[in-house]
């Protein structure tokens, strides 16, 4: 029995395992999910320091018009052994530790600089232009929670806390198998009736885009021995994705061969369009996605089902795309019964409103519409008509993730 879009996605997410953890150099962790909660071991800033180039002063001395001698110089990276005595100031650079005695910094531009003295021009408040120890982060604060993907901002934070290596989940190794007698590789001589295997490169690109590792197995032919050989190889990886050969045609043998290897089929067929014949199975701990062969279906099913699963396996806590409410600028007819993954063109109007329309011919055979689309709208299975002006939920293509599952 075909199941719903949402049931299928949930069953997949409930089935896939989370991969082991490794420690990697900080830069190799970008885009990957951190595998533990990170807690601050010390304060940030680690010491009181100057936020400006200027003079470290005692506020009590700073009445407008008063001149004060400069008693020393403090560049960043050095700690003063002397303090700012009453009635004096010290020249200080941004980032230098605040010397004892001082309780504010006056930037160069806010005072009159003389030979070996400055003249105060405006009132000064305690703490002016001082970055206090711990004002950003205190010891014991949780700085990054487990499962967060590391962006440059998190990398900055981890570096600030001297983490030269960080624990992340392994990158999923994803075997990609194209199947079909008609297929030929992109660099082979064309033959009559041949169809270029575009699914292997497109799936490999999608796998790589989210930080997983594609392993391209080539093409299995539509016979048992060829499929057996390739599927056996594919099951060595963390995940196997096959394309084509999963409908009800005479030569659609992928499911049969998977079953020979002892895989447990979790479901076959989803009430969606395109991508209806999709199957999902588990071979012990190895998820197997059997996608339909059509290049548009293949990529849309990857986007909606495989991508969240791979992210979960790689330890991401947020695996689903953000849904935006957008206004439909045209009416759309569909058949009731299946959820439609509609390829949409998206425009942000001057007033900020997000407006969407169909990106073009929605026939599964039309790859151009996928290329023109910036995202998809999920049109509810039970509906057969959407009116212009209605709000619909869309998500954008691309690697960002913000929602839980
Ligand atoms: P199937 O699922 O085997 O019925 O294939 C559906 C359609 O997708 C057929 O037109 C196939 O030729 C095409 N197709 C299957 N595999 C690929 C592939 N790897 N690259 C491009 N097109 C494919
Ligand atoms: Mg086929």
Short mmCIF file of C-alpha atoms in Angstrom, two decimals, residues 3-316:
data_model
loop_
_atom_site.label_atom_id
_atom_site.label_comp_id
_atom_site.label_asym_id
_atom_site.label_seq_id
_atom_site.Cartn_x
_atom_site.Cartn_y
_atom_site.Cartn_z
CA UNK A 3 2.00 5.59 2.11
CA UNK A 4 1.85 9.34 2.50
CA UNK A 5 4.74 11.73 1.93
CA UNK A 6 4.96 12.46 5.64
CA UNK A 7 4.71 8.81 6.74
CA UNK A 8 7.46 7.90 4.29
CA UNK A 9 9.79 10.60 5.55
CA UNK A 10 9.15 9.71 9.17
CA UNK A 11 9.72 5.99 8.56
CA UNK A 12 13.02 6.79 6.87
CA UNK A 13 14.17 9.11 9.66
CA UNK A 14 13.15 6.54 12.27
CA UNK A 15 15.14 3.80 10.51
CA UNK A 16 18.50 5.35 9.70
CA UNK A 17 21.40 4.99 12.15
CA UNK A 18 23.65 7.77 13.39
CA UNK A 19 27.25 7.33 12.33
CA UNK A 20 30.25 7.13 14.65
CA UNK A 21 32.26 10.12 15.84
CA UNK A 22 35.75 11.20 14.80
CA UNK A 23 37.94 14.11 15.82
CA UNK A 24 39.00 16.33 12.95
CA UNK A 25 41.06 19.51 12.55
CA UNK A 26 38.88 22.58 13.05
CA UNK A 27 38.79 23.60 9.41
CA UNK A 28 37.70 20.12 8.27
CA UNK A 29 34.69 20.45 10.55
CA UNK A 30 33.04 23.29 8.63
CA UNK A 31 29.54 22.30 7.52
CA UNK A 32 29.56 19.21 9.73
CA UNK A 33 27.51 18.70 12.87
CA UNK A 34 29.34 18.88 16.18
CA UNK A 35 28.97 15.62 18.07
CA UNK A 36 28.81 16.91 21.64
CA UNK A 37 27.64 19.94 23.60
CA UNK A 38 30.52 22.39 23.88
CA UNK A 39 30.93 24.21 27.19
CA UNK A 40 33.16 27.23 27.81
CA UNK A 41 36.15 26.42 30.02
CA UNK A 42 37.06 30.04 30.61
CA UNK A 43 35.77 33.57 30.09
CA UNK A 44 35.63 35.40 26.81
CA UNK A 45 37.14 37.97 26.75
CA UNK A 46 39.66 36.23 28.98
CA UNK A 47 40.73 39.58 30.56
CA UNK A 48 39.49 43.17 30.67
CA UNK A 49 40.83 44.89 27.57
CA UNK A 50 40.57 48.07 25.59
CA UNK A 51 37.94 48.31 22.84
CA UNK A 52 39.66 51.33 21.27
CA UNK A 53 43.04 52.87 20.60
CA UNK A 54 43.31 55.69 23.17
CA UNK A 55 44.13 56.32 26.82
CA UNK A 56 43.44 54.24 29.91
CA UNK A 57 42.21 56.64 32.58
CA UNK A 58 40.78 56.91 36.07
CA UNK A 59 37.26 58.30 35.70
CA UNK A 60 37.62 60.31 38.92
CA UNK A 61 40.40 62.37 37.28
CA UNK A 62 38.53 63.15 34.11
CA UNK A 63 36.87 66.52 34.39
CA UNK A 64 36.50 68.45 31.14
CA UNK A 65 39.42 70.81 30.58
CA UNK A 66 41.85 68.93 32.85
CA UNK A 67 45.25 67.94 31.43
CA UNK A 68 46.81 64.67 32.55
CA UNK A 69 50.36 63.36 31.88
CA UNK A 70 50.84 60.17 29.87
CA UNK A 71 52.79 57.77 32.07
CA UNK A 72 53.23 54.78 29.79
CA UNK A 73 52.36 52.88 26.65
CA UNK A 74 50.47 49.58 26.34
CA UNK A 75 50.38 47.80 22.98
CA UNK A 76 48.07 44.80 22.42
CA UNK A 77 49.72 41.55 23.50
CA UNK A 78 51.53 43.04 26.50
CA UNK A 79 50.53 43.27 30.13
CA UNK A 80 51.47 46.35 32.14
CA UNK A 81 53.52 45.82 35.28
CA UNK A 82 52.70 49.32 36.51
CA UNK A 83 49.29 50.76 37.26
CA UNK A 84 47.68 54.01 36.25
CA UNK A 85 48.41 56.26 39.21
CA UNK A 86 45.95 58.98 40.24
CA UNK A 87 46.32 62.04 38.02
CA UNK A 88 47.92 60.15 35.12
CA UNK A 89 46.82 58.22 32.02
CA UNK A 90 48.41 55.46 29.92
CA UNK A 91 48.38 55.24 26.15
CA UNK A 92 46.67 51.93 25.22
CA UNK A 93 45.94 50.05 22.00
CA UNK A 94 42.81 48.01 21.14
CA UNK A 95 42.97 44.57 22.74
CA UNK A 96 45.63 45.46 25.33
CA UNK A 97 44.82 44.43 28.93
CA UNK A 98 43.45 47.27 31.03
CA UNK A 99 46.15 48.23 33.54
CA UNK A 100 45.26 48.25 37.22
CA UNK A 101 43.92 51.56 38.45
CA UNK A 102 42.21 52.42 35.15
CA UNK A 103 38.44 52.14 34.84
CA UNK A 104 37.75 53.62 31.38
CA UNK A 105 39.37 54.26 28.02
CA UNK A 106 39.15 57.54 26.12
CA UNK A 107 39.58 57.05 22.36
CA UNK A 108 42.18 59.29 20.69
CA UNK A 109 39.48 61.15 18.82
CA UNK A 110 37.68 62.14 22.04
CA UNK A 111 40.56 64.01 23.69
CA UNK A 112 43.13 66.62 22.84
CA UNK A 113 46.57 65.02 22.49
CA UNK A 114 49.55 67.11 23.53
CA UNK A 115 53.28 66.34 23.79
CA UNK A 116 53.31 64.05 26.86
CA UNK A 117 49.83 64.78 28.08
CA UNK A 118 46.19 64.79 27.05
CA UNK A 119 43.40 67.23 27.77
CA UNK A 120 40.00 65.86 28.68
CA UNK A 121 37.21 67.28 26.51
CA UNK A 122 34.10 65.39 27.51
CA UNK A 123 32.74 63.49 30.47
CA UNK A 124 33.87 59.91 30.89
CA UNK A 125 31.87 57.08 32.45
CA UNK A 126 33.24 54.08 34.31
CA UNK A 127 33.66 51.22 31.84
CA UNK A 128 33.69 53.36 28.70
CA UNK A 129 35.37 51.43 25.86
CA UNK A 130 36.37 48.54 28.09
CA UNK A 131 35.52 45.00 27.08
CA UNK A 132 35.05 43.28 30.43
CA UNK A 133 36.32 39.81 31.12
CA UNK A 134 33.43 37.36 30.53
CA UNK A 135 31.02 39.92 29.07
CA UNK A 136 30.67 37.72 25.97
CA UNK A 137 30.85 34.22 27.47
CA UNK A 138 31.32 32.94 31.02
CA UNK A 139 32.93 29.69 32.16
CA UNK A 140 30.33 26.91 32.11
CA UNK A 141 28.16 28.56 29.42
CA UNK A 142 27.04 26.15 26.70
CA UNK A 143 28.53 27.64 23.55
CA UNK A 144 27.37 25.16 20.88
CA UNK A 145 24.83 22.38 21.27
CA UNK A 146 25.30 18.87 19.96
CA UNK A 147 24.10 18.45 16.38
CA UNK A 148 24.66 22.05 15.30
CA UNK A 149 26.28 22.43 11.88
CA UNK A 150 29.49 24.42 12.12
CA UNK A 151 29.43 27.67 10.19
CA UNK A 152 32.31 30.14 10.15
CA UNK A 153 30.78 31.79 13.26
CA UNK A 154 30.94 28.54 15.26
CA UNK A 155 34.45 27.88 13.93
CA UNK A 156 35.43 31.31 15.29
CA UNK A 157 34.01 30.44 18.69
CA UNK A 158 35.71 27.05 18.80
CA UNK A 159 39.03 28.62 17.81
CA UNK A 160 38.59 31.25 20.54
CA UNK A 161 38.36 28.41 23.04
CA UNK A 162 41.50 26.76 21.66
CA UNK A 163 39.81 23.75 20.09
CA UNK A 164 42.29 22.78 17.40
CA UNK A 165 40.30 19.60 16.74
CA UNK A 166 36.60 18.95 17.24
CA UNK A 167 34.40 15.85 17.44
CA UNK A 168 32.02 15.43 14.51
CA UNK A 169 30.10 12.49 13.07
CA UNK A 170 31.66 10.62 10.17
CA UNK A 171 30.78 11.72 6.67
CA UNK A 172 28.34 9.19 5.22
CA UNK A 173 29.87 7.12 2.40
CA UNK A 174 27.08 6.90 -0.12
CA UNK A 175 27.21 4.32 -2.91
CA UNK A 176 25.39 5.42 -6.05
CA UNK A 177 24.20 2.84 -8.54
CA UNK A 178 22.52 3.61 -11.86
CA UNK A 179 20.59 0.73 -13.41
CA UNK A 180 19.31 0.23 -16.94
CA UNK A 181 20.21 -1.49 -20.22
CA UNK A 182 19.76 1.80 -22.10
CA UNK A 183 22.29 3.75 -20.08
CA UNK A 184 25.73 4.84 -21.11
CA UNK A 185 28.26 6.95 -19.27
CA UNK A 186 28.67 10.61 -20.08
CA UNK A 187 32.01 10.08 -21.83
CA UNK A 188 31.05 7.02 -23.90
CA UNK A 189 30.32 7.11 -27.63
CA UNK A 190 26.59 7.62 -28.26
CA UNK A 191 24.65 4.58 -29.53
CA UNK A 192 21.18 4.49 -31.00
CA UNK A 193 18.62 4.32 -28.21
CA UNK A 194 21.23 5.11 -25.59
CA UNK A 195 20.43 7.43 -22.69
CA UNK A 196 23.19 9.20 -20.84
CA UNK A 197 23.49 8.25 -17.18
CA UNK A 198 22.93 11.68 -15.67
CA UNK A 199 21.64 10.35 -12.35
CA UNK A 200 25.01 9.21 -11.06
CA UNK A 201 26.62 12.64 -11.46
CA UNK A 202 23.55 14.49 -10.21
CA UNK A 203 23.16 12.30 -7.13
CA UNK A 204 26.88 12.45 -6.43
CA UNK A 205 26.69 16.25 -6.61
CA UNK A 206 23.75 16.31 -4.21
CA UNK A 207 25.56 13.96 -1.82
CA UNK A 208 28.70 16.06 -1.91
CA UNK A 209 26.77 19.30 -1.42
CA UNK A 210 25.74 18.22 2.07
CA UNK A 211 29.18 16.99 3.09
CA UNK A 212 28.72 13.27 2.47
CA UNK A 213 31.04 11.20 0.27
CA UNK A 214 29.71 9.79 -3.01
CA UNK A 215 31.01 6.45 -4.26
CA UNK A 216 29.96 6.02 -7.87
CA UNK A 217 29.47 2.34 -8.72
CA UNK A 218 28.69 2.83 -12.41
CA UNK A 219 25.86 1.12 -14.21
CA UNK A 220 24.19 -2.20 -13.45
CA UNK A 221 22.33 -3.77 -16.35
CA UNK A 222 18.74 -4.95 -16.03
CA UNK A 223 19.64 -8.56 -15.26
CA UNK A 224 20.03 -10.45 -12.02
CA UNK A 225 23.75 -11.15 -12.21
CA UNK A 226 24.76 -7.58 -13.03
CA UNK A 227 22.51 -6.20 -10.30
CA UNK A 228 23.75 -8.76 -7.77
CA UNK A 229 27.37 -7.85 -8.37
CA UNK A 230 26.83 -4.10 -8.05
CA UNK A 231 24.36 -4.19 -5.18
CA UNK A 232 26.72 -6.42 -3.22
CA UNK A 233 29.38 -3.74 -3.64
CA UNK A 234 26.96 -0.97 -2.75
CA UNK A 235 25.93 -2.61 0.50
CA UNK A 236 29.52 -2.17 1.77
CA UNK A 237 28.92 1.59 2.00
CA UNK A 238 27.01 3.43 4.75
CA UNK A 239 24.10 4.07 2.39
CA UNK A 240 23.14 2.74 -1.02
CA UNK A 241 21.15 4.78 -3.52
CA UNK A 242 19.96 3.07 -6.66
CA UNK A 243 18.14 4.73 -9.53
CA UNK A 244 15.59 3.18 -11.91
CA UNK A 245 14.35 -0.38 -12.17
CA UNK A 246 11.98 -0.01 -9.26
CA UNK A 247 8.60 0.30 -11.04
CA UNK A 248 6.49 -2.59 -12.24
CA UNK A 249 8.17 -3.10 -15.64
CA UNK A 250 9.37 -6.52 -16.88
CA UNK A 251 12.97 -5.60 -16.21
CA UNK A 252 12.50 -3.77 -12.93
CA UNK A 253 14.54 -6.15 -10.78
CA UNK A 254 16.14 -3.89 -8.17
CA UNK A 255 13.76 -4.79 -5.33
CA UNK A 256 14.00 -8.48 -6.06
CA UNK A 257 17.79 -8.44 -5.85
CA UNK A 258 17.77 -6.33 -2.70
CA UNK A 259 15.53 -8.92 -1.10
CA UNK A 260 18.00 -11.68 -2.03
CA UNK A 261 20.56 -9.81 0.08
CA UNK A 262 18.26 -9.93 3.08
CA UNK A 263 17.12 -6.33 3.02
CA UNK A 264 13.92 -5.50 4.87
CA UNK A 265 11.66 -3.35 2.71
CA UNK A 266 10.26 -0.55 4.87
CA UNK A 267 7.98 0.73 2.13
CA UNK A 268 7.45 0.73 -1.63
CA UNK A 269 5.47 3.52 -3.29
CA UNK A 270 4.62 6.90 -1.83
CA UNK A 271 1.46 8.86 -2.60
CA UNK A 272 3.41 11.61 -4.33
CA UNK A 273 4.09 12.93 -7.78
CA UNK A 274 6.72 12.66 -9.07
CA UNK A 275 8.56 9.78 -7.41
CA UNK A 276 5.65 7.41 -6.78
CA UNK A 277 7.55 4.07 -7.13
CA UNK A 278 10.27 5.00 -4.61
CA UNK A 279 11.25 2.14 -2.28
CA UNK A 280 13.16 2.26 0.98
CA UNK A 281 14.73 -0.68 2.73
CA UNK A 282 17.27 -1.50 5.41
CA UNK A 283 20.01 -4.08 5.02
CA UNK A 284 20.83 -4.51 8.70
CA UNK A 285 22.12 -0.99 9.47
CA UNK A 286 22.52 0.15 5.88
CA UNK A 287 19.70 2.24 4.43
CA UNK A 288 18.90 1.58 0.78
CA UNK A 289 17.02 4.18 -1.25
CA UNK A 290 15.63 2.86 -4.51
CA UNK A 291 14.73 5.91 -6.55
CA UNK A 292 12.83 6.01 -9.82
CA UNK A 293 15.06 6.50 -12.85
CA UNK A 294 13.63 9.67 -14.22
CA UNK A 295 16.24 12.38 -13.58
CA UNK A 296 13.69 14.87 -12.21
CA UNK A 297 12.14 12.33 -9.83
CA UNK A 298 15.56 11.17 -8.73
CA UNK A 299 16.65 14.64 -7.62
CA UNK A 300 13.34 15.62 -6.05
CA UNK A 301 13.24 12.42 -4.03
CA UNK A 302 16.81 13.02 -2.96
CA UNK A 303 15.86 16.52 -1.85
CA UNK A 304 12.78 15.49 0.12
CA UNK A 305 13.76 12.10 1.55
CA UNK A 306 17.44 11.18 1.14
CA UNK A 307 18.95 14.49 2.14
CA UNK A 308 17.28 14.67 5.58
CA UNK A 309 18.22 11.03 6.20
CA UNK A 310 21.89 11.61 5.36
CA UNK A 311 21.97 14.70 7.55
CA UNK A 312 20.52 12.74 10.43
CA UNK A 313 23.12 10.00 9.92
CA UNK A 314 25.85 12.63 10.03
CA UNK A 315 24.61 13.85 13.40
CA UNK A 316 22.67 16.94 12.34
#
